[in-house]
Coordinates of N, CA, C and O in Angstrom, one line a residue:
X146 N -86.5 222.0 56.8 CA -85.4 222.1 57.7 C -85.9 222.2 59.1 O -87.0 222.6 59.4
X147 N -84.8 221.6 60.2 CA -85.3 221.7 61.0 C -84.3 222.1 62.3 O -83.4 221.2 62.5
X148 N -84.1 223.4 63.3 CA -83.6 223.8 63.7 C -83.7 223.7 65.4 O -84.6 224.4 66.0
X149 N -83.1 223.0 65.9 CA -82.6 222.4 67.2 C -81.9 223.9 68.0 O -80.7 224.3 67.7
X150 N -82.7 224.7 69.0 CA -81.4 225.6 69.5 C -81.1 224.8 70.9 O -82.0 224.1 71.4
X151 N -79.6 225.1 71.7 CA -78.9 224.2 72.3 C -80.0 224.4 74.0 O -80.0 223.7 75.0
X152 N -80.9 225.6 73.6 CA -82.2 225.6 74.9 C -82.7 224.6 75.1 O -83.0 224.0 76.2
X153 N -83.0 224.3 73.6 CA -84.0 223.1 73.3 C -84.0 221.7 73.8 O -84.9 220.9 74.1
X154 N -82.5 221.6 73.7 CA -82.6 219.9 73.8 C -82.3 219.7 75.6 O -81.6 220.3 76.5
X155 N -82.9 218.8 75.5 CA -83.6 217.5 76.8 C -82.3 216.9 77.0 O -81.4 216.9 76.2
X156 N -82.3 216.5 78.1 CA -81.4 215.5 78.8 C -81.6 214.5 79.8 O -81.2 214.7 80.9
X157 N -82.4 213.2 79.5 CA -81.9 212.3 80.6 C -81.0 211.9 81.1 O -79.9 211.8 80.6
X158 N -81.3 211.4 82.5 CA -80.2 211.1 83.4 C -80.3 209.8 84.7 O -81.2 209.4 85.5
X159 N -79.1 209.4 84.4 CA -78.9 208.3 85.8 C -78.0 208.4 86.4 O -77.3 209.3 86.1
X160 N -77.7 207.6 87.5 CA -76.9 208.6 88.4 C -75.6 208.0 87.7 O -75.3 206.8 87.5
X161 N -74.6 209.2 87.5 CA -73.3 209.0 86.8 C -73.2 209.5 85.0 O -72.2 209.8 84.4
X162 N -75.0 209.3 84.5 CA -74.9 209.1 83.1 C -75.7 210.1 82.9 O -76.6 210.2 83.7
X163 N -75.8 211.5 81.6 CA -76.0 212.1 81.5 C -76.1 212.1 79.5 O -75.1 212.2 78.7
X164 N -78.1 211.9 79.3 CA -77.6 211.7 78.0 C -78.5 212.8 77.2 O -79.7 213.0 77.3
X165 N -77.4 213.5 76.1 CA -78.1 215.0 76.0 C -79.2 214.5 74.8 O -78.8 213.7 73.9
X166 N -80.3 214.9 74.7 CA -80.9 214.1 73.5 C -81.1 215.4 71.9 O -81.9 216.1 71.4
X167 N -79.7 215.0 71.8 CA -79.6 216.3 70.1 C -80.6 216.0 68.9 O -80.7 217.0 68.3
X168 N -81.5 215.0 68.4 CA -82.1 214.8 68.0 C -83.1 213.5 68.5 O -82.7 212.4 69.0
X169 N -84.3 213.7 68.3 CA -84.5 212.4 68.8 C -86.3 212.8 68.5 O -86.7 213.9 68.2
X170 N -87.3 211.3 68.5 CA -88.6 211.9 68.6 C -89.5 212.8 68.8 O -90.6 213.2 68.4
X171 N -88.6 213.1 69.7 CA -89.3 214.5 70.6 C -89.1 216.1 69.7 O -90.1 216.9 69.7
X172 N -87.6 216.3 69.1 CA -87.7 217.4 68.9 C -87.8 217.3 67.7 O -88.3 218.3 67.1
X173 N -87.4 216.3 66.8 CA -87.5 216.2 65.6 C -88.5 215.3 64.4 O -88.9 214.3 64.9
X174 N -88.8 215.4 63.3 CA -89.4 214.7 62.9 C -89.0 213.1 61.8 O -89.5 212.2 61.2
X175 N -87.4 213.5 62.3 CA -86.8 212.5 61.5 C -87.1 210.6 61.6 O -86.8 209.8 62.5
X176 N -87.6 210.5 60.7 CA -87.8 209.0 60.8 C -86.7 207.9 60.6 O -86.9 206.7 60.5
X177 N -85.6 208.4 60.5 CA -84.6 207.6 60.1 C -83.6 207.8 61.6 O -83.3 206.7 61.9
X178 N -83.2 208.7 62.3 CA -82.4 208.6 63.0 C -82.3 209.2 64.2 O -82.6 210.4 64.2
X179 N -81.8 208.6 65.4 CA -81.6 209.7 66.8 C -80.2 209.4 67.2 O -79.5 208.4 67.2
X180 N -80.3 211.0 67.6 CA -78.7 211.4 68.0 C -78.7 212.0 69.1 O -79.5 212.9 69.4
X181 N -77.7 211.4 70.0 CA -77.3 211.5 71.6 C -76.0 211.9 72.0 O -75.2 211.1 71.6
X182 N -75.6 213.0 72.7 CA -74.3 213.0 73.1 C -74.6 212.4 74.8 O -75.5 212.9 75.6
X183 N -73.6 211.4 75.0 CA -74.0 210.8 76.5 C -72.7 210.8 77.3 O -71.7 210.1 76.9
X184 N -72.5 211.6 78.3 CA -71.6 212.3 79.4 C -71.7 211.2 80.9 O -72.5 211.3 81.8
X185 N -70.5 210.0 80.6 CA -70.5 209.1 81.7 C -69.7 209.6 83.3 O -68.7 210.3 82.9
X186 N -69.7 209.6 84.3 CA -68.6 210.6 85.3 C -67.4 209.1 85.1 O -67.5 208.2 84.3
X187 N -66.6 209.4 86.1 CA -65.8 208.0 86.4 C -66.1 207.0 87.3 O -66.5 207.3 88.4
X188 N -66.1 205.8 86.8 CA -66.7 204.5 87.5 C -68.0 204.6 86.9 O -68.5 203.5 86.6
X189 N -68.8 205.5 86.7 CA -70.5 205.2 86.1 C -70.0 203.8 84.8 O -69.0 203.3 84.5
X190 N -71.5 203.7 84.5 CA -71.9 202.5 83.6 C -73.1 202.7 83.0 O -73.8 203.5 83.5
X191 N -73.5 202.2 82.2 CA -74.6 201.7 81.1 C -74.5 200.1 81.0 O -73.7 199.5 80.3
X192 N -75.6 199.6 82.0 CA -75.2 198.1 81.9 C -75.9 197.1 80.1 O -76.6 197.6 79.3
X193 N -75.5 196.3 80.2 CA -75.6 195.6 78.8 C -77.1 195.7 78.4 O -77.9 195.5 79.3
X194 N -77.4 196.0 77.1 CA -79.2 195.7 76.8 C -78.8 195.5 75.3 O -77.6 195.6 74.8
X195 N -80.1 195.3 74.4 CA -79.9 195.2 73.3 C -81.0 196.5 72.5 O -81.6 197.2 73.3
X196 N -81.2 196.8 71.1 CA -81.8 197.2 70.4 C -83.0 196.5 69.4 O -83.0 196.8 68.2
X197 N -83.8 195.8 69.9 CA -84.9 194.9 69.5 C -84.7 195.3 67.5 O -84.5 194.4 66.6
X198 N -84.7 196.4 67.2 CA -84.7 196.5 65.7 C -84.0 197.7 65.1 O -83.7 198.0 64.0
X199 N -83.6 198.3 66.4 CA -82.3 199.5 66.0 C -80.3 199.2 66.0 O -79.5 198.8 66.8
X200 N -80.0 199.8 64.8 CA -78.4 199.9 64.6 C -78.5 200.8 65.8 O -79.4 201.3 66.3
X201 N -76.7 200.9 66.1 CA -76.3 202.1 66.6 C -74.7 201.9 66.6 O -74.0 200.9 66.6
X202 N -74.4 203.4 66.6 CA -73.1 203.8 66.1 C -72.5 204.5 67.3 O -73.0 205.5 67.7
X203 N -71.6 204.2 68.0 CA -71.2 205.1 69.0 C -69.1 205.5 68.9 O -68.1 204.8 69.0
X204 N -69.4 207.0 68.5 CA -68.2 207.6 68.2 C -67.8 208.0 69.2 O -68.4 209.0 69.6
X205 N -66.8 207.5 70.1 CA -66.0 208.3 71.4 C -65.1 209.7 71.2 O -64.1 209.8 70.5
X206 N -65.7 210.6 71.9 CA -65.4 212.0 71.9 C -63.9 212.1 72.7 O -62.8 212.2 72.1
X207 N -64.1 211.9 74.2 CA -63.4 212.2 75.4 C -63.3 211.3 76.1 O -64.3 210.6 76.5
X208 N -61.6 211.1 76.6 CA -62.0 209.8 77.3 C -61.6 208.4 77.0 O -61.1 208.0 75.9
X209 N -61.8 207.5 78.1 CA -61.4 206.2 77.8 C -62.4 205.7 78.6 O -63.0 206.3 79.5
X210 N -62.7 204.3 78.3 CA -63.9 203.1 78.8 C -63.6 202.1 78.3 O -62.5 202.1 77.6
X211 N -64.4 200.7 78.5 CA -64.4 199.7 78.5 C -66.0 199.6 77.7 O -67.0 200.3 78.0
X212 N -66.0 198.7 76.6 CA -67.1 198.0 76.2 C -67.4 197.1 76.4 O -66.7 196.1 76.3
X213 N -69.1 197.1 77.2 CA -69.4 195.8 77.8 C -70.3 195.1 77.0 O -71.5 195.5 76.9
X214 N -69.6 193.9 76.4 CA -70.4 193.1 75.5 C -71.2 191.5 75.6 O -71.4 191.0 76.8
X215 N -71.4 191.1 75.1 CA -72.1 189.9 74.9 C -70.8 188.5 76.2 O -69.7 188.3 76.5
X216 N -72.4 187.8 76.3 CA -71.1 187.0 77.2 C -69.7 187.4 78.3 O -68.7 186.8 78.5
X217 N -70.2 188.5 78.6 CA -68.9 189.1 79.3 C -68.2 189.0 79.4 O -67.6 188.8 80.5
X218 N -67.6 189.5 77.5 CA -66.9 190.1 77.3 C -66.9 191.5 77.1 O -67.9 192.0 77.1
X219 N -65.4 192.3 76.9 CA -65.2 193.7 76.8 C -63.8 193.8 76.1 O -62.8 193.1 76.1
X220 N -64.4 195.4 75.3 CA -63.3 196.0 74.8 C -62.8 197.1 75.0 O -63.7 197.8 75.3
X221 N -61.7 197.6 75.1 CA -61.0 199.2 75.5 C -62.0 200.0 74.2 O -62.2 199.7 73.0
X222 N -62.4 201.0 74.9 CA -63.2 202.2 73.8 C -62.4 203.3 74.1 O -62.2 203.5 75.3
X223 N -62.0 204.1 73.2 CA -61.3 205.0 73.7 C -61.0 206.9 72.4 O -60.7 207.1 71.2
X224 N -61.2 207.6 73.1 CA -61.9 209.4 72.2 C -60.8 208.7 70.7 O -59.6 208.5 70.7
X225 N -61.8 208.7 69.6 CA -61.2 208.3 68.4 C -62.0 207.1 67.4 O -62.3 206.9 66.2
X226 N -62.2 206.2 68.7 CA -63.0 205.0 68.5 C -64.1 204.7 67.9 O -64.9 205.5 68.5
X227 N -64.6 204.1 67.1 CA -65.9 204.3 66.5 C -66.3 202.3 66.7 O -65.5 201.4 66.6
X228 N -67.7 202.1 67.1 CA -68.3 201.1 67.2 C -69.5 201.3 66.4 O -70.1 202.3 66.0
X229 N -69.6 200.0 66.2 CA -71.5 199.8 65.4 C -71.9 198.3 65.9 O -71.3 197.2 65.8
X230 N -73.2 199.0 66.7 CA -74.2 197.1 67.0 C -75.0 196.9 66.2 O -76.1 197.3 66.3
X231 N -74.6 196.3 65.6 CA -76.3 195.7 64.6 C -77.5 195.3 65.3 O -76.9 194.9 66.3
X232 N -78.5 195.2 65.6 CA -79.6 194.7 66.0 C -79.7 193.7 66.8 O -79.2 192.6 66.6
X233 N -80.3 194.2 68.0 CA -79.7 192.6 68.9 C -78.5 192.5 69.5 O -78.4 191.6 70.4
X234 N -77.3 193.3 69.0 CA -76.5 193.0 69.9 C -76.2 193.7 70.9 O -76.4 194.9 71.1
X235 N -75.4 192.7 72.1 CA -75.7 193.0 73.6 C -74.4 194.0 73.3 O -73.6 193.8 72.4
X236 N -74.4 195.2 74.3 CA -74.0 196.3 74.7 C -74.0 197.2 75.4 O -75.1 197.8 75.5
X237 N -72.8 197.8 76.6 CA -72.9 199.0 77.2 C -71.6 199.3 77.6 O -70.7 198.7 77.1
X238 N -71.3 200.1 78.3 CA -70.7 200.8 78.5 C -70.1 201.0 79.8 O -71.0 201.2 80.7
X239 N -68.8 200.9 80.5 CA -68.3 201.2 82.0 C -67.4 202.4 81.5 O -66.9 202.5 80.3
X240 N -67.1 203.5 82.6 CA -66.6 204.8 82.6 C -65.4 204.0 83.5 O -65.6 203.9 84.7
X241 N -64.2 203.3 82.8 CA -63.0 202.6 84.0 C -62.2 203.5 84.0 O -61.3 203.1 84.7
X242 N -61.9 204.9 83.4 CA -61.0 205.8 83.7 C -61.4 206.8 84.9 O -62.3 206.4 85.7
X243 N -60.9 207.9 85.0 CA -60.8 208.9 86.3 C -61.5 210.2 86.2 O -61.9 211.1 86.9
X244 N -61.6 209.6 84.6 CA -61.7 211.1 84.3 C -63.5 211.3 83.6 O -64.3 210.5 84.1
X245 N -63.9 212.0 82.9 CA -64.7 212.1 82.1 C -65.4 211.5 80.8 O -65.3 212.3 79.8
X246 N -66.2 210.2 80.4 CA -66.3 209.9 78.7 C -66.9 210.5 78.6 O -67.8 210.9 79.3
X247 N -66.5 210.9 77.2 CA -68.5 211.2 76.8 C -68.1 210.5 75.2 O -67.0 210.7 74.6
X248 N -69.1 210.0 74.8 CA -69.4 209.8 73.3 C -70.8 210.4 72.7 O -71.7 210.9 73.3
X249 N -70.7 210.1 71.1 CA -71.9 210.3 70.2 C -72.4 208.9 69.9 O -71.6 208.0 69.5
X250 N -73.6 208.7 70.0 CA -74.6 208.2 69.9 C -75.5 208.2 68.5 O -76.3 209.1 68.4
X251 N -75.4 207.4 67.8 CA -76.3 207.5 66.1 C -77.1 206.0 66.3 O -76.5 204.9 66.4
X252 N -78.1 206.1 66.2 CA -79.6 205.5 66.7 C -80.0 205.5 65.3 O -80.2 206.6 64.7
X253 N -80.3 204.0 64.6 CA -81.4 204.0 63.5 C -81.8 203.0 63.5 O -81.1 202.1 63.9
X254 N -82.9 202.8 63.2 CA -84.3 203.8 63.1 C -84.6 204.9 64.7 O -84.1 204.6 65.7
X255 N -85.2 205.7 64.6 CA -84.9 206.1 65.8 C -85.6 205.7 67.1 O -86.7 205.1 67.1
X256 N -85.0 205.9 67.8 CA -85.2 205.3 69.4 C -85.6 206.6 70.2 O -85.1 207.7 70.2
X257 N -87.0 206.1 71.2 CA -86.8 207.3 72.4 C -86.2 206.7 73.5 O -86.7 205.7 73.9
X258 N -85.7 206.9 73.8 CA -84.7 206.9 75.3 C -85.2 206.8 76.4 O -84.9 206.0 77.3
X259 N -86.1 207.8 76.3 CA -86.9 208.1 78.0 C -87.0 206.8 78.6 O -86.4 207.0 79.6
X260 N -87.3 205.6 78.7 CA -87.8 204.3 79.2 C -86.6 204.1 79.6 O -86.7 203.2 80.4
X261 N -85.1 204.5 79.6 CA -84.1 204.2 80.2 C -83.4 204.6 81.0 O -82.3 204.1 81.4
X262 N -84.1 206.0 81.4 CA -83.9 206.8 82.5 C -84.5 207.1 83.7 O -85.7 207.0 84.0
X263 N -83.9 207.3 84.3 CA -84.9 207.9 85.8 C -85.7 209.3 85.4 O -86.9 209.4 85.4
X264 N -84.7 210.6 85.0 CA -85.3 211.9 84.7 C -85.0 212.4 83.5 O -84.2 212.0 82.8
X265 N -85.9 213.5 83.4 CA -85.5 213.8 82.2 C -85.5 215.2 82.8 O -86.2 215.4 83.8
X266 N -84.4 216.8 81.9 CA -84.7 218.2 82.8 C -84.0 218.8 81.1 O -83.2 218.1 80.4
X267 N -84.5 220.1 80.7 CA -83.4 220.7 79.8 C -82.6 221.5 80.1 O -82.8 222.2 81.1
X268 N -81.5 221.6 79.2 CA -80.1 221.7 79.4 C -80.0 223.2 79.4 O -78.9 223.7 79.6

């Protein structure tokens, strides 16, 4: 078993994006999966990238956004919504509401993050 207290976990950050890392290489030993709750302000973004060999699952908590996808196009994401990219596909994220997103983040195989941040500080 492996016990995460809320001291513990890390947070990288860009300006606008704030992503808490609940599981991930660092604190855990899980080979199968990393989990992120990521806190967008309004107008921030997550511009498009892909996952070279990782799924990912992103369940919207709070909030409304736009999905920024392949070929630029986009979809309304909005707290309820659940998405999955398979491997390779293009993906991110604009905060086009006023207010606050944040979603969950499920990463498999797992991913470290850090390379897509400016900082990292714990929470």
């Amino acid at each position: 078993m492996e016990y995460i207290r809320a001291s513990e976990i890390k947070s990288l950050s860009n300006p606008g994006v704030i992503s808490r890392q609940l599981l991930n290489p660092d604190n855990s030993k899980s080979a199968r999966v990393t989990i992120t709750e990521v806190h967008l302000e309004a107008g921030a973004s997550q511009p498009r990238h892909t996952h070279e060999s990782s799924e990912q699952i992103w369940y919207a908590l709070k909030g409304s956004g736009t999905l920024l996808l392949e070929n630029g196009n986009s979809l309304p994401f909005s707290a309820g919504d659940v998405v999955r990219f398979a491997d390779k596909d293009v993906h991110g994220l604009l905060n086009s509401s006023k207010g606050e997103f944040i979603y969950l983040s499920v990463t498999a195989p797992p991913v470290h993050f850090g390379y897509a941040y400016k900082s990292q500080e714990s929470c």
